Amino acid sequence: MKNVTLIKGDGISPEISDSVVKIIEASGVKINWDVQTAGADVAEIEGDPLPKRVIESVLKNKTALKTPVTTPIGKGFRSVNVRLRKELDLYANIRPCKNIEGIKTPFRGVDLVVVRENTEDVYAGIEEKIDEDTMHSIKIITRKASLRIAEYAFEYALKNGRKTVWAVSKANICKLTDGLFLECTREIAKNYPQIEYKEILVDALCMQLVQNPAKFDVLVMPNLYGDIVSDLTAGLIGGLGIAQGANIGTDCAVFEPVHGSAPDIKGKNLANPSALLLCAISMLKHINEFDGAKKIENAFLSVIKEGKILTSDLGGSASTTRFTDEIISKMK
Ligand code: NAI
Protein backbone atom coordinates (compact mmCIF):
# COMPACT_ATOMS: atom_id res chain seq x y z
CA MET A 1 0.00 0.00 0.00
CA LYS A 2 1.34 3.47 -0.95
CA ASN A 3 1.52 6.32 1.57
CA VAL A 4 0.20 9.65 0.29
CA THR A 5 -0.26 12.85 2.27
CA LEU A 6 -3.75 14.33 1.96
CA ILE A 7 -3.64 18.03 2.83
CA LYS A 8 -7.11 19.15 3.84
CA GLY A 9 -7.79 22.86 3.64
CA ASP A 10 -11.06 24.70 4.15
CA GLY A 11 -14.10 25.95 2.21
CA ILE A 12 -15.19 23.16 -0.15
CA SER A 13 -12.09 21.10 0.68
CA PRO A 14 -13.80 18.55 2.96
CA GLU A 15 -16.53 17.89 0.36
CA ILE A 16 -14.23 17.42 -2.62
CA SER A 17 -11.63 15.39 -0.72
CA ASP A 18 -14.33 13.04 0.65
CA SER A 19 -15.57 12.55 -2.91
CA VAL A 20 -12.15 11.80 -4.37
CA VAL A 21 -11.08 9.46 -1.55
CA LYS A 22 -14.35 7.55 -2.04
CA ILE A 23 -13.79 7.25 -5.81
CA ILE A 24 -10.21 6.03 -5.36
CA GLU A 25 -11.36 3.48 -2.77
CA ALA A 26 -14.04 2.25 -5.17
CA SER A 27 -11.44 1.83 -7.94
CA GLY A 28 -9.64 -0.76 -5.82
CA VAL A 29 -6.42 1.26 -5.45
CA LYS A 30 -5.20 1.01 -1.87
CA ILE A 31 -3.79 4.25 -0.51
CA ASN A 32 -2.73 4.85 3.06
CA TRP A 33 -3.80 8.50 3.43
CA ASP A 34 -1.74 10.54 5.87
CA VAL A 35 -4.34 13.26 6.49
CA GLN A 36 -2.91 16.66 7.42
CA THR A 37 -5.05 19.73 8.04
CA ALA A 38 -3.96 23.29 7.22
CA GLY A 39 -5.47 26.78 7.16
CA ALA A 40 -7.12 29.37 9.39
CA ASP A 41 -8.82 26.89 11.77
CA VAL A 42 -5.51 25.10 12.27
CA ALA A 43 -3.78 28.44 12.94
CA GLU A 44 -6.24 29.13 15.77
CA ILE A 45 -5.41 25.85 17.50
CA GLU A 46 -1.74 25.34 16.60
CA GLY A 47 -0.61 28.95 16.07
CA ASP A 48 0.42 28.32 12.45
CA PRO A 49 -1.80 27.68 9.40
CA LEU A 50 0.95 25.43 7.98
CA PRO A 51 2.41 23.50 10.93
CA LYS A 52 5.72 21.66 10.55
CA ARG A 53 3.92 18.30 10.65
CA VAL A 54 2.42 19.01 7.19
CA ILE A 55 5.82 19.67 5.60
CA GLU A 56 7.33 16.66 7.39
CA SER A 57 4.55 14.40 6.16
CA VAL A 58 5.05 15.46 2.50
CA LEU A 59 8.82 15.08 2.81
CA LYS A 60 8.33 11.58 4.23
CA ASN A 61 5.71 10.39 1.73
CA LYS A 62 7.12 12.31 -1.30
CA THR A 63 3.63 12.62 -2.80
CA ALA A 64 0.64 14.68 -1.69
CA LEU A 65 -2.86 15.49 -2.84
CA LYS A 66 -3.83 18.95 -1.67
CA THR A 67 -7.18 20.69 -1.40
CA PRO A 68 -7.48 24.50 -1.34
CA VAL A 69 -6.74 26.71 1.62
CA THR A 70 -8.27 30.18 2.05
CA THR A 71 -5.78 33.06 2.04
CA PRO A 72 -6.81 36.26 3.82
CA ILE A 73 -6.84 39.15 1.33
CA GLY A 74 -4.71 42.24 2.03
CA LYS A 75 -3.97 41.19 5.65
CA GLY A 76 -3.44 38.17 7.90
CA PHE A 77 -1.12 35.20 7.45
CA ARG A 78 1.01 34.57 4.37
CA SER A 79 -0.52 32.19 1.84
CA VAL A 80 -0.20 28.57 2.96
CA ASN A 81 0.07 27.59 -0.71
CA VAL A 82 2.96 29.94 -1.41
CA ARG A 83 4.75 28.81 1.78
CA LEU A 84 4.27 25.14 0.98
CA ARG A 85 5.70 25.59 -2.52
CA LYS A 86 8.62 27.58 -1.16
CA GLU A 87 9.40 25.33 1.83
CA LEU A 88 9.30 22.14 -0.26
CA ASP A 89 11.01 23.87 -3.20
CA LEU A 90 8.19 22.84 -5.51
CA TYR A 91 9.61 24.91 -8.30
CA ALA A 92 7.42 23.85 -11.21
CA ASN A 93 3.67 24.35 -11.32
CA ILE A 94 2.15 22.36 -14.16
CA ARG A 95 -1.35 23.16 -15.34
CA PRO A 96 -2.53 21.10 -18.32
CA CYS A 97 -5.63 22.32 -20.19
CA LYS A 98 -7.36 20.11 -22.72
CA ASN A 99 -10.93 20.13 -24.01
CA ILE A 100 -13.00 17.33 -22.46
CA GLU A 101 -15.65 15.78 -24.69
CA GLY A 102 -19.08 16.71 -23.33
CA ILE A 103 -18.10 20.04 -21.82
CA LYS A 104 -19.41 22.79 -24.04
CA THR A 105 -17.19 25.82 -24.49
CA PRO A 106 -16.77 28.22 -27.43
CA PHE A 107 -13.18 26.98 -27.77
CA ARG A 108 -12.16 23.80 -29.60
CA GLY A 109 -8.82 22.08 -30.03
CA VAL A 110 -7.40 23.34 -26.74
CA ASP A 111 -4.50 21.15 -25.65
CA LEU A 112 -1.88 23.22 -23.89
CA VAL A 113 0.15 23.17 -20.68
CA VAL A 114 1.07 26.14 -18.52
CA VAL A 115 4.45 25.64 -16.82
CA ARG A 116 4.61 28.28 -14.13
CA GLU A 117 7.74 29.14 -12.13
CA ASN A 118 6.58 28.59 -8.59
CA THR A 119 9.09 30.05 -6.13
CA GLU A 120 9.87 33.67 -6.90
CA ASP A 121 8.64 36.78 -8.80
CA VAL A 122 6.36 39.00 -6.65
CA TYR A 123 5.36 35.84 -4.76
CA ALA A 124 8.64 36.10 -2.85
CA GLY A 125 6.43 38.22 -0.56
CA ILE A 126 8.91 41.08 -0.20
CA GLU A 127 6.74 44.15 0.26
CA GLU A 128 7.35 47.33 2.22
CA LYS A 129 5.43 50.37 3.24
CA ILE A 130 7.18 53.57 2.22
CA ASP A 131 4.46 55.81 3.67
CA GLU A 132 0.66 55.76 3.94
CA ASP A 133 0.31 56.39 0.21
CA THR A 134 3.19 54.38 -1.20
CA MET A 135 3.87 50.64 -1.08
CA HIS A 136 6.69 48.70 -2.70
CA SER A 137 6.63 45.13 -3.95
CA ILE A 138 9.83 43.52 -5.13
CA LYS A 139 9.83 41.21 -8.13
CA ILE A 140 12.63 38.67 -7.90
CA ILE A 141 13.77 36.77 -10.97
CA THR A 142 16.96 34.72 -10.67
CA ARG A 143 19.07 32.94 -13.27
CA LYS A 144 18.97 29.72 -11.22
CA ALA A 145 15.17 29.52 -11.01
CA SER A 146 14.67 30.64 -14.62
CA LEU A 147 17.10 28.07 -16.03
CA ARG A 148 15.51 25.37 -13.87
CA ILE A 149 11.93 26.10 -14.98
CA ALA A 150 12.96 26.45 -18.63
CA GLU A 151 14.70 23.09 -18.48
CA TYR A 152 11.64 21.54 -16.85
CA ALA A 153 9.41 22.92 -19.64
CA PHE A 154 11.62 21.50 -22.40
CA GLU A 155 11.99 18.14 -20.63
CA TYR A 156 8.22 18.04 -20.16
CA ALA A 157 7.73 18.79 -23.87
CA LEU A 158 10.16 16.04 -24.83
CA LYS A 159 8.64 13.39 -22.53
CA ASN A 160 5.05 14.23 -23.49
CA GLY A 161 5.47 14.42 -27.25
CA ARG A 162 4.94 18.18 -27.37
CA LYS A 163 6.26 20.21 -30.29
CA THR A 164 6.67 23.81 -29.15
CA VAL A 165 7.70 25.68 -26.02
CA TRP A 166 6.57 29.31 -25.82
CA ALA A 167 8.41 31.60 -23.39
CA VAL A 168 5.96 34.17 -22.00
CA SER A 169 7.14 37.47 -20.56
CA LYS A 170 6.74 41.22 -20.44
CA ALA A 171 10.40 41.77 -21.30
CA ASN A 172 9.60 44.93 -23.28
CA ILE A 173 8.72 46.65 -19.98
CA CYS A 174 10.44 44.58 -17.26
CA LYS A 175 13.72 44.66 -19.16
CA LEU A 176 15.97 43.39 -16.37
CA THR A 177 13.76 40.81 -14.65
CA ASP A 178 11.81 39.35 -17.59
CA GLY A 179 14.87 40.06 -19.75
CA LEU A 180 16.85 37.63 -17.59
CA PHE A 181 14.01 35.10 -17.76
CA LEU A 182 14.14 35.20 -21.58
CA GLU A 183 17.93 35.02 -21.62
CA CYS A 184 17.60 31.75 -19.67
CA THR A 185 14.82 30.23 -21.81
CA ARG A 186 16.86 31.03 -24.96
CA GLU A 187 19.93 29.36 -23.45
CA ILE A 188 18.03 26.18 -22.55
CA ALA A 189 16.21 26.11 -25.92
CA LYS A 190 19.57 25.63 -27.64
CA ASN A 191 19.87 22.19 -25.95
CA TYR A 192 16.56 21.02 -27.45
CA PRO A 193 16.78 21.43 -31.22
CA GLN A 194 13.93 18.92 -31.68
CA ILE A 195 11.50 21.28 -29.84
CA GLU A 196 10.47 24.50 -31.53
CA TYR A 197 11.07 27.59 -29.37
CA LYS A 198 8.89 30.72 -29.57
CA GLU A 199 8.43 33.88 -27.52
CA ILE A 200 5.32 35.93 -26.84
CA LEU A 201 4.43 38.89 -24.60
CA VAL A 202 1.89 38.02 -21.92
CA ASP A 203 -0.69 40.61 -23.07
CA ALA A 204 -0.55 39.37 -26.67
CA LEU A 205 -0.81 35.81 -25.36
CA CYS A 206 -4.04 36.61 -23.49
CA MET A 207 -5.64 38.02 -26.63
CA GLN A 208 -4.50 35.16 -28.84
CA LEU A 209 -5.60 32.55 -26.28
CA VAL A 210 -9.20 33.66 -26.70
CA GLN A 211 -8.87 34.06 -30.48
CA ASN A 212 -7.03 30.87 -31.38
CA PRO A 213 -6.10 28.76 -28.32
CA ALA A 214 -5.43 25.67 -30.46
CA LYS A 215 -2.17 27.16 -31.70
CA PHE A 216 -0.51 26.99 -28.26
CA ASP A 217 1.39 24.07 -26.77
CA VAL A 218 3.74 24.31 -23.74
CA LEU A 219 3.80 27.81 -22.22
CA VAL A 220 6.57 28.59 -19.72
CA MET A 221 6.42 31.78 -17.67
CA PRO A 222 7.26 33.52 -14.39
CA ASN A 223 5.01 33.05 -11.36
CA LEU A 224 2.51 35.93 -11.57
CA TYR A 225 1.77 35.58 -15.30
CA GLY A 226 1.38 31.83 -14.74
CA ASP A 227 -1.14 32.37 -11.97
CA ILE A 228 -3.29 34.65 -14.13
CA VAL A 229 -2.88 32.90 -17.49
CA SER A 230 -3.73 29.48 -16.02
CA ASP A 231 -7.09 30.77 -14.77
CA LEU A 232 -7.71 32.09 -18.29
CA THR A 233 -6.79 28.74 -19.84
CA ALA A 234 -9.03 26.96 -17.30
CA GLY A 235 -11.85 29.13 -18.65
CA LEU A 236 -11.14 27.92 -22.18
CA ILE A 237 -12.01 24.32 -21.29
CA GLY A 238 -15.00 24.89 -19.02
CA GLY A 239 -13.80 26.60 -15.86
CA LEU A 240 -12.10 26.07 -12.57
CA GLY A 241 -14.21 23.01 -11.70
CA ILE A 242 -12.13 20.88 -14.09
CA ALA A 243 -8.73 22.60 -13.99
CA GLN A 244 -6.00 20.43 -12.51
CA GLY A 245 -2.46 21.26 -11.43
CA ALA A 246 0.69 19.79 -9.95
CA ASN A 247 3.58 21.31 -8.03
CA ILE A 248 6.77 19.45 -8.74
CA GLY A 249 10.05 19.67 -6.85
CA THR A 250 13.25 17.68 -6.85
CA ASP A 251 12.18 15.56 -3.86
CA CYS A 252 8.38 15.60 -3.86
CA ALA A 253 5.23 16.39 -5.79
CA VAL A 254 2.02 18.02 -4.56
CA PHE A 255 -1.04 17.67 -6.78
CA GLU A 256 -3.66 20.40 -6.36
CA PRO A 257 -6.48 21.95 -8.36
CA VAL A 258 -6.18 25.45 -9.82
CA HIS A 259 -9.32 26.61 -8.02
CA GLY A 260 -9.53 28.04 -4.53
CA SER A 261 -11.64 27.17 -1.50
CA ALA A 262 -14.86 28.55 -3.07
CA PRO A 263 -16.28 29.92 0.22
CA ASP A 264 -19.46 31.02 -1.64
CA ILE A 265 -20.57 27.38 -2.07
CA LYS A 266 -18.97 25.87 1.05
CA GLY A 267 -20.97 23.11 2.72
CA LYS A 268 -23.77 23.22 0.11
CA ASN A 269 -22.92 19.92 -1.61
CA LEU A 270 -22.56 21.89 -4.88
CA ALA A 271 -18.80 21.75 -5.44
CA ASN A 272 -17.43 20.01 -8.48
CA PRO A 273 -14.80 17.48 -7.33
CA SER A 274 -13.53 16.95 -10.92
CA ALA A 275 -10.46 19.19 -10.70
CA LEU A 276 -9.26 17.37 -7.58
CA LEU A 277 -10.15 14.04 -9.20
CA LEU A 278 -8.06 14.90 -12.28
CA CYS A 279 -5.21 15.81 -9.92
CA ALA A 280 -5.69 12.46 -8.16
CA ILE A 281 -5.53 10.65 -11.53
CA SER A 282 -2.21 12.38 -12.30
CA MET A 283 -1.03 11.60 -8.76
CA LEU A 284 -1.88 7.89 -9.22
CA LYS A 285 0.10 7.83 -12.49
CA HIS A 286 2.98 9.52 -10.66
CA ILE A 287 3.05 6.67 -8.11
CA ASN A 288 2.74 4.08 -10.89
CA GLU A 289 -0.88 3.13 -10.19
CA PHE A 290 -1.66 3.24 -13.91
CA ASP A 291 -4.53 0.72 -13.99
CA GLY A 292 -6.45 2.44 -11.20
CA ALA A 293 -5.80 5.84 -12.78
CA LYS A 294 -7.11 4.66 -16.16
CA LYS A 295 -10.20 3.06 -14.58
CA ILE A 296 -11.12 6.28 -12.78
CA GLU A 297 -10.32 8.42 -15.84
CA ASN A 298 -12.56 6.32 -18.09
CA ALA A 299 -15.44 6.44 -15.60
CA PHE A 300 -15.04 10.21 -15.20
CA LEU A 301 -14.85 10.87 -18.95
CA SER A 302 -17.90 8.73 -19.61
CA VAL A 303 -20.01 10.59 -16.99
CA ILE A 304 -18.98 13.93 -18.51
CA LYS A 305 -19.58 12.73 -22.08
CA GLU A 306 -23.09 11.49 -21.20
CA GLY A 307 -23.76 14.92 -19.71
CA LYS A 308 -26.75 13.79 -17.62
CA ILE A 309 -25.24 13.99 -14.14
CA LEU A 310 -23.15 17.15 -13.92
CA THR A 311 -22.55 19.72 -11.20
CA SER A 312 -24.02 23.21 -11.66
CA ASP A 313 -20.74 24.86 -12.73
CA LEU A 314 -20.86 22.53 -15.77
CA GLY A 315 -24.50 23.35 -16.51
CA GLY A 316 -26.05 20.44 -14.61
CA SER A 317 -27.96 20.21 -11.35
CA ALA A 318 -26.28 17.27 -9.61
CA SER A 319 -24.87 17.56 -6.11
CA THR A 320 -21.25 16.67 -5.29
CA THR A 321 -22.36 13.36 -3.80
CA ARG A 322 -24.66 12.44 -6.73
CA PHE A 323 -21.86 13.16 -9.22
CA THR A 324 -19.45 11.09 -7.11
CA ASP A 325 -21.84 8.13 -6.96
CA GLU A 326 -22.34 8.29 -10.74
CA ILE A 327 -18.58 7.98 -11.34
CA ILE A 328 -18.39 5.07 -8.88
CA SER A 329 -21.32 3.32 -10.61
CA LYS A 330 -19.41 3.50 -13.92
CA MET A 331 -16.49 1.57 -12.42
CA LYS A 332 -18.63 -1.41 -11.39
P1 NAI B 1 -12.16 30.22 -6.10
O1 NAI B 1 -11.45 29.41 -7.13
O2 NAI B 1 -12.27 29.63 -4.75
O3 NAI B 1 -13.65 30.54 -6.63
C1 NAI B 1 -13.93 31.28 -7.81
C2 NAI B 1 -15.33 30.91 -8.30
O4 NAI B 1 -15.30 29.57 -8.86
C3 NAI B 1 -16.37 30.88 -7.20
O5 NAI B 1 -17.61 31.34 -7.71
C4 NAI B 1 -16.48 29.41 -6.82
O6 NAI B 1 -17.74 29.02 -6.32
C5 NAI B 1 -16.19 28.72 -8.16
N1 NAI B 1 -15.52 27.43 -7.95
C6 NAI B 1 -14.22 27.24 -7.59
N2 NAI B 1 -13.98 25.94 -7.47
C7 NAI B 1 -15.12 25.29 -7.75
C8 NAI B 1 -15.49 23.91 -7.78
N3 NAI B 1 -14.64 22.94 -7.50
N4 NAI B 1 -16.77 23.61 -8.08
C9 NAI B 1 -17.65 24.56 -8.39
N5 NAI B 1 -17.38 25.88 -8.38
C10 NAI B 1 -16.11 26.23 -8.06
O7 NAI B 1 -11.45 31.63 -6.08
P2 NAI B 1 -11.59 32.81 -5.03
O8 NAI B 1 -13.02 32.98 -4.63
O9 NAI B 1 -10.88 33.93 -5.65
O10 NAI B 1 -10.73 32.34 -3.79
C11 NAI B 1 -11.26 31.82 -2.58
C12 NAI B 1 -10.12 31.52 -1.64
O11 NAI B 1 -9.31 30.45 -2.13
C13 NAI B 1 -9.17 32.72 -1.45
O12 NAI B 1 -8.85 32.81 -0.09
C14 NAI B 1 -7.95 32.33 -2.26
O13 NAI B 1 -6.78 32.91 -1.78
C15 NAI B 1 -7.94 30.83 -2.07
N6 NAI B 1 -7.21 30.11 -3.11
C16 NAI B 1 -6.54 29.00 -2.73
C17 NAI B 1 -5.88 28.24 -3.66
C18 NAI B 1 -5.18 27.00 -3.20
O14 NAI B 1 -5.32 26.61 -2.05
N7 NAI B 1 -4.41 26.33 -4.06
C19 NAI B 1 -5.85 28.60 -5.09
C20 NAI B 1 -6.64 29.76 -5.39
C21 NAI B 1 -7.28 30.48 -4.43
Coordinates of N, CA and C in Angstrom, one line a residue, residues 31 90 158 167 170 256 305:
I31 N -4.7 3.2 -0.9 CA -3.8 4.3 -0.5 C -3.9 4.4 1.0
L90 N 9.0 23.4 -4.4 CA 8.2 22.8 -5.5 C 8.2 23.9 -6.6
L158 N 9.5 17.2 -24.2 CA 10.2 16.0 -24.8 C 9.5 14.7 -24.4
A167 N 8.0 30.9 -24.6 CA 8.4 31.6 -23.4 C 7.6 32.9 -23.3
K170 N 7.1 39.8 -20.2 CA 6.7 41.2 -20.4 C 8.1 41.9 -20.5
E256 N -2.6 19.6 -6.9 CA -3.7 20.4 -6.4 C -4.4 21.1 -7.5
K305 N -19.1 12.9 -20.7 CA -19.6 12.7 -22.1 C -21.1 12.5 -22.1

